[in-house]
Amino acid sequence: MRQRLTTTALLTLLCLAGRAGAQPPSLAEAYAGEFLVGGAIGTRQIMTDDHPALEVARRQFNTITPENLLKWSEVHPEPERYDWEAADRLVEFGEANGMFIVGHTLVWHSQTPRWVFQGDDGEPLNREQLLERMREHIHAVVGRYKGRIGGWDVVNEAVLDDGSPRETPWRRIIGEDYIEKAFQFAHEADPDAELYYNDFSMFHPGKRRAVAQLVRRLKDAGVRIDGVGVQAHWGLDFPTLEEADQTISDYAALGVNVMITELDINVLPRPDRRQDAEVGRRFERREAADPYRDGLPDEVQQRLADRYGEIFRLFRRHSDHLSRVTLWGVDDGQSWHNNWPIRGRTAHSLLFDRQYQPKPAFHSVVKAASDDE
Ligand code: G3I
């Protein structure tokens, strides 16, 4: 009887072939005709000529997203100063490689300098003043890349898991319509760009209801919104496949595109919030919180591969309304999970390892592209 290669053996063989220098298959090619596949590009990566991550991106991705370099704090650090260098390089890189370029992100409560909400006297701005500041920023940033950046995460993370609005300076000073205004300003600046609402934990029913209401409110107001971004910072065992399936279906039912915008699978323990402060000090706690400093055990590597495989098979089942899957980074060394919620851990969340080699999870994703349904 022909011995069937076990999945592990097959994935290991594929990894060895990769290390032997054979070009790994391309994710973008594997999923061509179903959805775009891409990744977040870091500032250091794009600012380094011939960075190995860019070589991986060239071969693997047909869409890219800036991880940080187009956030307000990075691109507009002071009232009268914009820093375009990294963003210009990213857009040039995307154009040179025929990629769909995503702009991330215009209005967010994080990585937005404090001065944005204050006058020169340090006092809070009023509604009209902050709207003008928001309009000026959006017109400057979206306008600079008009016709070059294809879609924008206009507003990021405005809703809490229970569906209530996130209380941010944007909402407190302008009012609830700050969201409509942000989309309106982005559309004014580039009438052809796609416009998205982007958020995490989108599988929570309360958040799903609230985001659905938001999308309907924008559409009823005649505001352009093309898609909902499901960040998908997921784990080995959450959300369930059923929750993920229902989430994509619910957002697709709104008549907008669904995009997976920041996919990664965290294998590290999610320490109890009360422990965080102690973990750095109590070595034995650190062992528990940072178990894979010396690499991922085969058993966990296989669980990660299986999880990525089942998730991409799910995405294929939604390919008629799922337009893009973006991984939140190229390699494990880049992942934000190395520093959140505890700084200095060793994460293994992505498809390429710290030597930019494809992991078993990468081969599992490639295999999922041709699995019969
Ligand atoms: O730029 C400074 C640098 O000057 C300084 O030396 C260094 C040391 O502290 O920090 C650098 O800033 C860091 C920044 O990334 C750029 O590297 C911040 O500390 C760090 O907190 C920030 O983390 C980013 C995080 O957003 C901030 O919330 C992550 O890289 C980025 O992956 C993450 O991405 C977000 C998405 O934009 C929105 N969805 C959630 C996702 C994860 O938080």
PDB file of C-alpha atoms in Angstrom, residues 3-248:
ATOM      1  CA  GLN A   3       2.398   5.063   2.380  1.00  0.00           C
ATOM      2  CA  ARG A   4       0.440   8.326   2.463  1.00  0.00           C
ATOM      3  CA  LEU A   5       2.717  11.178   3.429  1.00  0.00           C
ATOM      4  CA  THR A   6       1.407  12.577   6.688  1.00  0.00           C
ATOM      5  CA  THR A   7       0.692  16.278   6.652  1.00  0.00           C
ATOM      6  CA  THR A   8       3.595  16.891   9.011  1.00  0.00           C
ATOM      7  CA  ALA A   9       6.002  14.981   6.809  1.00  0.00           C
ATOM      8  CA  LEU A  10       4.741  16.809   3.727  1.00  0.00           C
ATOM      9  CA  LEU A  11       5.046  20.211   5.425  1.00  0.00           C
ATOM     10  CA  THR A  12       8.503  19.327   6.710  1.00  0.00           C
ATOM     11  CA  LEU A  13       9.627  18.263   3.251  1.00  0.00           C
ATOM     12  CA  LEU A  14       8.303  21.525   1.817  1.00  0.00           C
ATOM     13  CA  CYS A  15      10.147  23.470   4.523  1.00  0.00           C
ATOM     14  CA  LEU A  16      13.382  21.608   3.780  1.00  0.00           C
ATOM     15  CA  ALA A  17      12.943  22.334   0.092  1.00  0.00           C
ATOM     16  CA  GLY A  18      12.544  25.952   1.017  1.00  0.00           C
ATOM     17  CA  ARG A  19      15.754  25.945   3.032  1.00  0.00           C
ATOM     18  CA  ALA A  20      17.546  24.253   0.149  1.00  0.00           C
ATOM     19  CA  GLY A  21      16.967  27.474  -1.780  1.00  0.00           C
ATOM     20  CA  ALA A  22      14.094  26.360  -3.936  1.00  0.00           C
ATOM     21  CA  GLN A  23      11.718  29.268  -4.363  1.00  0.00           C
ATOM     22  CA  PRO A  24       8.639  28.697  -2.186  1.00  0.00           C
ATOM     23  CA  PRO A  25       5.322  28.967  -4.012  1.00  0.00           C
ATOM     24  CA  SER A  26       3.637  32.386  -4.064  1.00  0.00           C
ATOM     25  CA  LEU A  27       0.630  33.060  -1.851  1.00  0.00           C
ATOM     26  CA  ALA A  28      -0.663  35.709  -4.265  1.00  0.00           C
ATOM     27  CA  GLU A  29      -0.483  33.206  -7.138  1.00  0.00           C
ATOM     28  CA  ALA A  30      -2.016  30.420  -5.057  1.00  0.00           C
ATOM     29  CA  TYR A  31      -5.084  32.551  -4.287  1.00  0.00           C
ATOM     30  CA  ALA A  32      -5.261  34.417  -7.597  1.00  0.00           C
ATOM     31  CA  GLY A  33      -8.866  34.830  -8.624  1.00  0.00           C
ATOM     32  CA  GLU A  34     -10.149  34.340  -5.057  1.00  0.00           C
ATOM     33  CA  PHE A  35      -8.791  37.282  -3.021  1.00  0.00           C
ATOM     34  CA  LEU A  36      -5.700  39.461  -2.735  1.00  0.00           C
ATOM     35  CA  VAL A  37      -3.041  38.279  -0.267  1.00  0.00           C
ATOM     36  CA  GLY A  38      -0.689  40.726   1.397  1.00  0.00           C
ATOM     37  CA  GLY A  39       1.128  41.897   4.453  1.00  0.00           C
ATOM     38  CA  ALA A  40       1.940  44.839   6.669  1.00  0.00           C
ATOM     39  CA  ILE A  41       5.281  46.463   5.887  1.00  0.00           C
ATOM     40  CA  GLY A  42       7.311  47.982   8.729  1.00  0.00           C
ATOM     41  CA  THR A  43       9.044  51.325   8.599  1.00  0.00           C
ATOM     42  CA  ARG A  44      12.512  49.847   9.092  1.00  0.00           C
ATOM     43  CA  GLN A  45      11.834  47.346   6.308  1.00  0.00           C
ATOM     44  CA  ILE A  46      10.828  49.955   3.729  1.00  0.00           C
ATOM     45  CA  MET A  47      13.634  52.300   4.725  1.00  0.00           C
ATOM     46  CA  THR A  48      16.275  49.586   4.225  1.00  0.00           C
ATOM     47  CA  ASP A  49      17.315  48.972   0.633  1.00  0.00           C
ATOM     48  CA  ASP A  50      17.036  45.276  -0.237  1.00  0.00           C
ATOM     49  CA  HIS A  51      15.542  44.355   3.154  1.00  0.00           C
ATOM     50  CA  PRO A  52      14.864  40.572   3.073  1.00  0.00           C
ATOM     51  CA  ALA A  53      11.251  41.209   4.090  1.00  0.00           C
ATOM     52  CA  LEU A  54      10.744  43.194   0.892  1.00  0.00           C
ATOM     53  CA  GLU A  55      12.023  40.263  -1.155  1.00  0.00           C
ATOM     54  CA  VAL A  56       9.446  38.045   0.530  1.00  0.00           C
ATOM     55  CA  ALA A  57       6.743  40.670  -0.082  1.00  0.00           C
ATOM     56  CA  ARG A  58       7.642  40.989  -3.769  1.00  0.00           C
ATOM     57  CA  ARG A  59       7.177  37.259  -4.312  1.00  0.00           C
ATOM     58  CA  GLN A  60       4.325  36.561  -1.920  1.00  0.00           C
ATOM     59  CA  PHE A  61       2.024  39.598  -1.917  1.00  0.00           C
ATOM     60  CA  ASN A  62      -0.161  41.493  -4.393  1.00  0.00           C
ATOM     61  CA  THR A  63      -1.248  44.019  -1.722  1.00  0.00           C
ATOM     62  CA  ILE A  64       0.595  45.842   1.049  1.00  0.00           C
ATOM     63  CA  THR A  65      -0.387  47.912   4.077  1.00  0.00           C
ATOM     64  CA  PRO A  66       1.904  50.222   6.088  1.00  0.00           C
ATOM     65  CA  GLU A  67       2.123  48.887   9.655  1.00  0.00           C
ATOM     66  CA  ASN A  68       2.816  52.292  11.227  1.00  0.00           C
ATOM     67  CA  LEU A  69       4.277  54.785   8.790  1.00  0.00           C
ATOM     68  CA  LEU A  70       0.998  56.390   7.652  1.00  0.00           C
ATOM     69  CA  LYS A  71      -0.417  56.778  11.155  1.00  0.00           C
ATOM     70  CA  TRP A  72      -0.861  60.357  12.313  1.00  0.00           C
ATOM     71  CA  SER A  73       2.046  60.234  14.823  1.00  0.00           C
ATOM     72  CA  GLU A  74       4.454  59.008  12.125  1.00  0.00           C
ATOM     73  CA  VAL A  75       3.413  61.005   9.049  1.00  0.00           C
ATOM     74  CA  HIS A  76       2.242  64.226  10.770  1.00  0.00           C
ATOM     75  CA  PRO A  77       4.243  64.406  13.991  1.00  0.00           C
ATOM     76  CA  GLU A  78       3.934  68.178  14.481  1.00  0.00           C
ATOM     77  CA  PRO A  79       1.262  70.703  13.476  1.00  0.00           C
ATOM     78  CA  GLU A  80       3.264  72.195  10.625  1.00  0.00           C
ATOM     79  CA  ARG A  81       5.368  69.141   9.744  1.00  0.00           C
ATOM     80  CA  TYR A  82       4.610  66.089   7.599  1.00  0.00           C
ATOM     81  CA  ASP A  83       7.204  63.339   7.164  1.00  0.00           C
ATOM     82  CA  TRP A  84       6.498  61.709   3.806  1.00  0.00           C
ATOM     83  CA  GLU A  85       9.740  59.799   3.212  1.00  0.00           C
ATOM     84  CA  ALA A  86       8.722  56.336   4.414  1.00  0.00           C
ATOM     85  CA  ALA A  87       5.212  56.569   2.954  1.00  0.00           C
ATOM     86  CA  ASP A  88       6.593  57.703  -0.410  1.00  0.00           C
ATOM     87  CA  ARG A  89       8.959  54.697  -0.427  1.00  0.00           C
ATOM     88  CA  LEU A  90       6.133  52.301   0.439  1.00  0.00           C
ATOM     89  CA  VAL A  91       3.876  53.636  -2.318  1.00  0.00           C
ATOM     90  CA  GLU A  92       6.727  53.530  -4.835  1.00  0.00           C
ATOM     91  CA  PHE A  93       7.491  49.927  -3.775  1.00  0.00           C
ATOM     92  CA  GLY A  94       3.836  48.936  -4.148  1.00  0.00           C
ATOM     93  CA  GLU A  95       3.535  50.570  -7.554  1.00  0.00           C
ATOM     94  CA  ALA A  96       6.817  49.047  -8.801  1.00  0.00           C
ATOM     95  CA  ASN A  97       5.443  45.606  -7.905  1.00  0.00           C
ATOM     96  CA  GLY A  98       1.912  46.091  -9.191  1.00  0.00           C
ATOM     97  CA  MET A  99       0.370  45.880  -5.719  1.00  0.00           C
ATOM     98  CA  PHE A 100      -2.932  47.183  -4.331  1.00  0.00           C
ATOM     99  CA  ILE A 101      -1.791  49.680  -1.703  1.00  0.00           C
ATOM    100  CA  VAL A 102      -3.841  50.221   1.463  1.00  0.00           C
ATOM    101  CA  GLY A 103      -3.659  53.426   3.524  1.00  0.00           C
ATOM    102  CA  HIS A 104      -3.692  52.718   7.285  1.00  0.00           C
ATOM    103  CA  THR A 105      -5.079  54.731   9.068  1.00  0.00           C
ATOM    104  CA  LEU A 106      -6.612  58.223   9.123  1.00  0.00           C
ATOM    105  CA  VAL A 107      -8.688  58.591  12.335  1.00  0.00           C
ATOM    106  CA  TRP A 108      -7.782  56.450  15.362  1.00  0.00           C
ATOM    107  CA  HIS A 109      -7.537  57.026  19.105  1.00  0.00           C
ATOM    108  CA  SER A 110      -4.025  55.506  19.266  1.00  0.00           C
ATOM    109  CA  GLN A 111      -0.776  56.792  17.770  1.00  0.00           C
ATOM    110  CA  THR A 112      -2.362  60.250  17.400  1.00  0.00           C
ATOM    111  CA  PRO A 113      -0.295  63.020  19.002  1.00  0.00           C
ATOM    112  CA  ARG A 114      -1.837  64.887  21.927  1.00  0.00           C
ATOM    113  CA  TRP A 115      -1.412  68.249  20.103  1.00  0.00           C
ATOM    114  CA  VAL A 116      -4.034  67.175  17.572  1.00  0.00           C
ATOM    115  CA  PHE A 117      -6.745  67.804  20.159  1.00  0.00           C
ATOM    116  CA  GLN A 118      -5.290  70.961  21.687  1.00  0.00           C
ATOM    117  CA  GLY A 119      -4.869  74.605  20.755  1.00  0.00           C
ATOM    118  CA  ASP A 120      -1.547  76.417  21.096  1.00  0.00           C
ATOM    119  CA  ASP A 121      -2.605  77.241  24.653  1.00  0.00           C
ATOM    120  CA  GLY A 122      -2.891  73.544  25.486  1.00  0.00           C
ATOM    121  CA  GLU A 123      -6.652  73.850  25.901  1.00  0.00           C
ATOM    122  CA  PRO A 124      -8.939  71.382  24.098  1.00  0.00           C
ATOM    123  CA  LEU A 125     -10.075  72.420  20.619  1.00  0.00           C
ATOM    124  CA  ASN A 126     -13.800  72.896  19.951  1.00  0.00           C
ATOM    125  CA  ARG A 127     -15.835  70.933  17.403  1.00  0.00           C
ATOM    126  CA  GLU A 128     -15.212  73.240  14.458  1.00  0.00           C
ATOM    127  CA  GLN A 129     -11.482  73.558  15.131  1.00  0.00           C
ATOM    128  CA  LEU A 130     -10.952  69.796  15.416  1.00  0.00           C
ATOM    129  CA  LEU A 131     -13.045  69.126  12.317  1.00  0.00           C
ATOM    130  CA  GLU A 132     -10.859  71.581  10.385  1.00  0.00           C
ATOM    131  CA  ARG A 133      -7.701  69.871  11.708  1.00  0.00           C
ATOM    132  CA  MET A 134      -9.073  66.446  10.743  1.00  0.00           C
ATOM    133  CA  ARG A 135     -10.066  67.741   7.296  1.00  0.00           C
ATOM    134  CA  GLU A 136      -6.653  69.291   6.682  1.00  0.00           C
ATOM    135  CA  HIS A 137      -4.813  66.091   7.679  1.00  0.00           C
ATOM    136  CA  ILE A 138      -7.019  63.823   5.584  1.00  0.00           C
ATOM    137  CA  HIS A 139      -6.844  66.080   2.531  1.00  0.00           C
ATOM    138  CA  ALA A 140      -3.038  66.315   2.865  1.00  0.00           C
ATOM    139  CA  VAL A 141      -2.455  62.572   3.288  1.00  0.00           C
ATOM    140  CA  VAL A 142      -5.142  61.130   1.005  1.00  0.00           C
ATOM    141  CA  GLY A 143      -4.570  63.904  -1.522  1.00  0.00           C
ATOM    142  CA  ARG A 144      -0.836  63.204  -1.744  1.00  0.00           C
ATOM    143  CA  TYR A 145      -1.481  59.591  -2.789  1.00  0.00           C
ATOM    144  CA  LYS A 146      -4.621  60.225  -4.869  1.00  0.00           C
ATOM    145  CA  GLY A 147      -4.961  57.529  -7.511  1.00  0.00           C
ATOM    146  CA  ARG A 148      -2.020  55.608  -6.002  1.00  0.00           C
ATOM    147  CA  ILE A 149      -3.371  54.273  -2.685  1.00  0.00           C
ATOM    148  CA  GLY A 150      -6.409  52.222  -3.640  1.00  0.00           C
ATOM    149  CA  GLY A 151      -8.222  52.045  -0.301  1.00  0.00           C
ATOM    150  CA  TRP A 152      -8.117  53.661   3.149  1.00  0.00           C
ATOM    151  CA  ASP A 153      -8.809  52.505   6.684  1.00  0.00           C
ATOM    152  CA  VAL A 154     -10.627  55.791   7.266  1.00  0.00           C
ATOM    153  CA  VAL A 155     -11.688  55.144  10.874  1.00  0.00           C
ATOM    154  CA  ASN A 156     -10.064  52.501  13.065  1.00  0.00           C
ATOM    155  CA  GLU A 157     -11.514  50.847  16.202  1.00  0.00           C
ATOM    156  CA  ALA A 158     -14.361  53.260  17.036  1.00  0.00           C
ATOM    157  CA  VAL A 159     -16.569  50.573  18.675  1.00  0.00           C
ATOM    158  CA  LEU A 160     -16.067  48.561  21.892  1.00  0.00           C
ATOM    159  CA  ASP A 161     -16.641  44.805  22.095  1.00  0.00           C
ATOM    160  CA  ASP A 162     -20.101  45.296  23.635  1.00  0.00           C
ATOM    161  CA  GLY A 163     -21.109  47.596  20.779  1.00  0.00           C
ATOM    162  CA  SER A 164     -20.912  50.872  22.666  1.00  0.00           C
ATOM    163  CA  PRO A 165     -18.997  53.717  21.044  1.00  0.00           C
ATOM    164  CA  ARG A 166     -15.350  54.099  22.093  1.00  0.00           C
ATOM    165  CA  GLU A 167     -15.042  57.327  24.083  1.00  0.00           C
ATOM    166  CA  THR A 168     -12.164  59.100  22.289  1.00  0.00           C
ATOM    167  CA  PRO A 169     -11.183  62.768  21.978  1.00  0.00           C
ATOM    168  CA  TRP A 170     -12.537  62.579  18.426  1.00  0.00           C
ATOM    169  CA  ARG A 171     -16.000  61.651  19.691  1.00  0.00           C
ATOM    170  CA  ARG A 172     -15.886  63.794  22.813  1.00  0.00           C
ATOM    171  CA  ILE A 173     -14.969  67.018  20.987  1.00  0.00           C
ATOM    172  CA  ILE A 174     -16.666  66.609  17.589  1.00  0.00           C
ATOM    173  CA  GLY A 175     -19.576  64.348  18.496  1.00  0.00           C
ATOM    174  CA  GLU A 176     -20.816  61.065  17.044  1.00  0.00           C
ATOM    175  CA  ASP A 177     -20.672  62.359  13.458  1.00  0.00           C
ATOM    176  CA  TYR A 178     -16.847  62.453  13.489  1.00  0.00           C
ATOM    177  CA  ILE A 179     -17.016  59.134  11.660  1.00  0.00           C
ATOM    178  CA  GLU A 180     -19.217  60.458   8.828  1.00  0.00           C
ATOM    179  CA  LYS A 181     -16.995  63.514   8.549  1.00  0.00           C
ATOM    180  CA  ALA A 182     -13.823  61.438   8.268  1.00  0.00           C
ATOM    181  CA  PHE A 183     -15.319  59.371   5.440  1.00  0.00           C
ATOM    182  CA  GLN A 184     -16.631  62.531   3.745  1.00  0.00           C
ATOM    183  CA  PHE A 185     -13.209  64.249   3.904  1.00  0.00           C
ATOM    184  CA  ALA A 186     -11.461  61.135   2.543  1.00  0.00           C
ATOM    185  CA  HIS A 187     -13.928  60.934  -0.342  1.00  0.00           C
ATOM    186  CA  GLU A 188     -13.440  64.612  -1.141  1.00  0.00           C
ATOM    187  CA  ALA A 189      -9.658  64.104  -1.229  1.00  0.00           C
ATOM    188  CA  ASP A 190      -9.794  61.067  -3.543  1.00  0.00           C
ATOM    189  CA  PRO A 191     -13.237  60.327  -5.036  1.00  0.00           C
ATOM    190  CA  ASP A 192     -11.998  57.051  -6.545  1.00  0.00           C
ATOM    191  CA  ALA A 193     -10.430  55.547  -3.430  1.00  0.00           C
ATOM    192  CA  GLU A 194     -12.186  52.727  -1.585  1.00  0.00           C
ATOM    193  CA  LEU A 195     -13.097  53.628   1.998  1.00  0.00           C
ATOM    194  CA  TYR A 196     -13.196  51.182   4.912  1.00  0.00           C
ATOM    195  CA  TYR A 197     -14.124  50.915   8.575  1.00  0.00           C
ATOM    196  CA  ASN A 198     -11.544  48.717  10.382  1.00  0.00           C
ATOM    197  CA  ASP A 199     -11.729  47.025  13.809  1.00  0.00           C
ATOM    198  CA  PHE A 200     -10.673  44.025  15.916  1.00  0.00           C
ATOM    199  CA  SER A 201     -12.648  41.328  17.808  1.00  0.00           C
ATOM    200  CA  MET A 202     -15.314  41.718  15.176  1.00  0.00           C
ATOM    201  CA  PHE A 203     -16.783  38.348  16.105  1.00  0.00           C
ATOM    202  CA  HIS A 204     -18.376  39.739  19.283  1.00  0.00           C
ATOM    203  CA  PRO A 205     -22.158  39.930  18.658  1.00  0.00           C
ATOM    204  CA  GLY A 206     -22.435  43.376  20.260  1.00  0.00           C
ATOM    205  CA  LYS A 207     -19.698  44.772  18.042  1.00  0.00           C
ATOM    206  CA  ARG A 208     -21.187  43.091  14.978  1.00  0.00           C
ATOM    207  CA  ARG A 209     -24.567  44.770  15.648  1.00  0.00           C
ATOM    208  CA  ALA A 210     -22.975  48.174  16.232  1.00  0.00           C
ATOM    209  CA  VAL A 211     -20.738  48.021  13.146  1.00  0.00           C
ATOM    210  CA  ALA A 212     -23.712  46.931  11.058  1.00  0.00           C
ATOM    211  CA  GLN A 213     -25.670  49.960  12.345  1.00  0.00           C
ATOM    212  CA  LEU A 214     -22.700  52.191  11.553  1.00  0.00           C
ATOM    213  CA  VAL A 215     -22.435  50.900   7.987  1.00  0.00           C
ATOM    214  CA  ARG A 216     -26.186  51.365   7.470  1.00  0.00           C
ATOM    215  CA  ARG A 217     -25.996  54.877   8.969  1.00  0.00           C
ATOM    216  CA  LEU A 218     -23.190  55.853   6.612  1.00  0.00           C
ATOM    217  CA  LYS A 219     -24.951  54.403   3.575  1.00  0.00           C
ATOM    218  CA  ASP A 220     -28.292  56.028   4.510  1.00  0.00           C
ATOM    219  CA  ALA A 221     -26.444  59.359   4.792  1.00  0.00           C
ATOM    220  CA  GLY A 222     -25.064  58.887   1.279  1.00  0.00           C
ATOM    221  CA  VAL A 223     -21.519  58.500   2.601  1.00  0.00           C
ATOM    222  CA  ARG A 224     -19.247  56.217   0.574  1.00  0.00           C
ATOM    223  CA  ILE A 225     -18.131  53.079   2.448  1.00  0.00           C
ATOM    224  CA  ASP A 226     -16.813  50.181   0.386  1.00  0.00           C
ATOM    225  CA  GLY A 227     -15.772  47.686   3.006  1.00  0.00           C
ATOM    226  CA  VAL A 228     -15.425  46.498   6.551  1.00  0.00           C
ATOM    227  CA  GLY A 229     -11.987  45.468   7.770  1.00  0.00           C
ATOM    228  CA  VAL A 230     -11.921  42.484  10.133  1.00  0.00           C
ATOM    229  CA  GLN A 231      -8.472  42.746  11.711  1.00  0.00           C
ATOM    230  CA  ALA A 232      -8.391  39.042  12.764  1.00  0.00           C
ATOM    231  CA  HIS A 233      -5.796  39.164  15.534  1.00  0.00           C
ATOM    232  CA  TRP A 234      -6.809  35.641  16.428  1.00  0.00           C
ATOM    233  CA  GLY A 235      -5.502  32.745  18.516  1.00  0.00           C
ATOM    234  CA  LEU A 236      -5.147  28.999  18.170  1.00  0.00           C
ATOM    235  CA  ASP A 237      -8.553  28.502  19.745  1.00  0.00           C
ATOM    236  CA  PHE A 238     -10.439  31.788  19.293  1.00  0.00           C
ATOM    237  CA  PRO A 239     -12.620  32.729  17.578  1.00  0.00           C
ATOM    238  CA  THR A 240     -14.230  29.401  16.745  1.00  0.00           C
ATOM    239  CA  LEU A 241     -14.498  28.676  13.039  1.00  0.00           C
ATOM    240  CA  GLU A 242     -18.268  29.086  13.359  1.00  0.00           C
ATOM    241  CA  GLU A 243     -17.859  32.557  14.899  1.00  0.00           C
ATOM    242  CA  ALA A 244     -15.420  33.571  12.171  1.00  0.00           C
ATOM    243  CA  ASP A 245     -17.741  32.186   9.491  1.00  0.00           C
ATOM    244  CA  GLN A 246     -20.783  34.027  10.906  1.00  0.00           C
ATOM    245  CA  THR A 247     -18.786  37.254  11.272  1.00  0.00           C
ATOM    246  CA  ILE A 248     -17.779  37.327   7.622  1.00  0.00           C
TER     247      ILE A 248
END
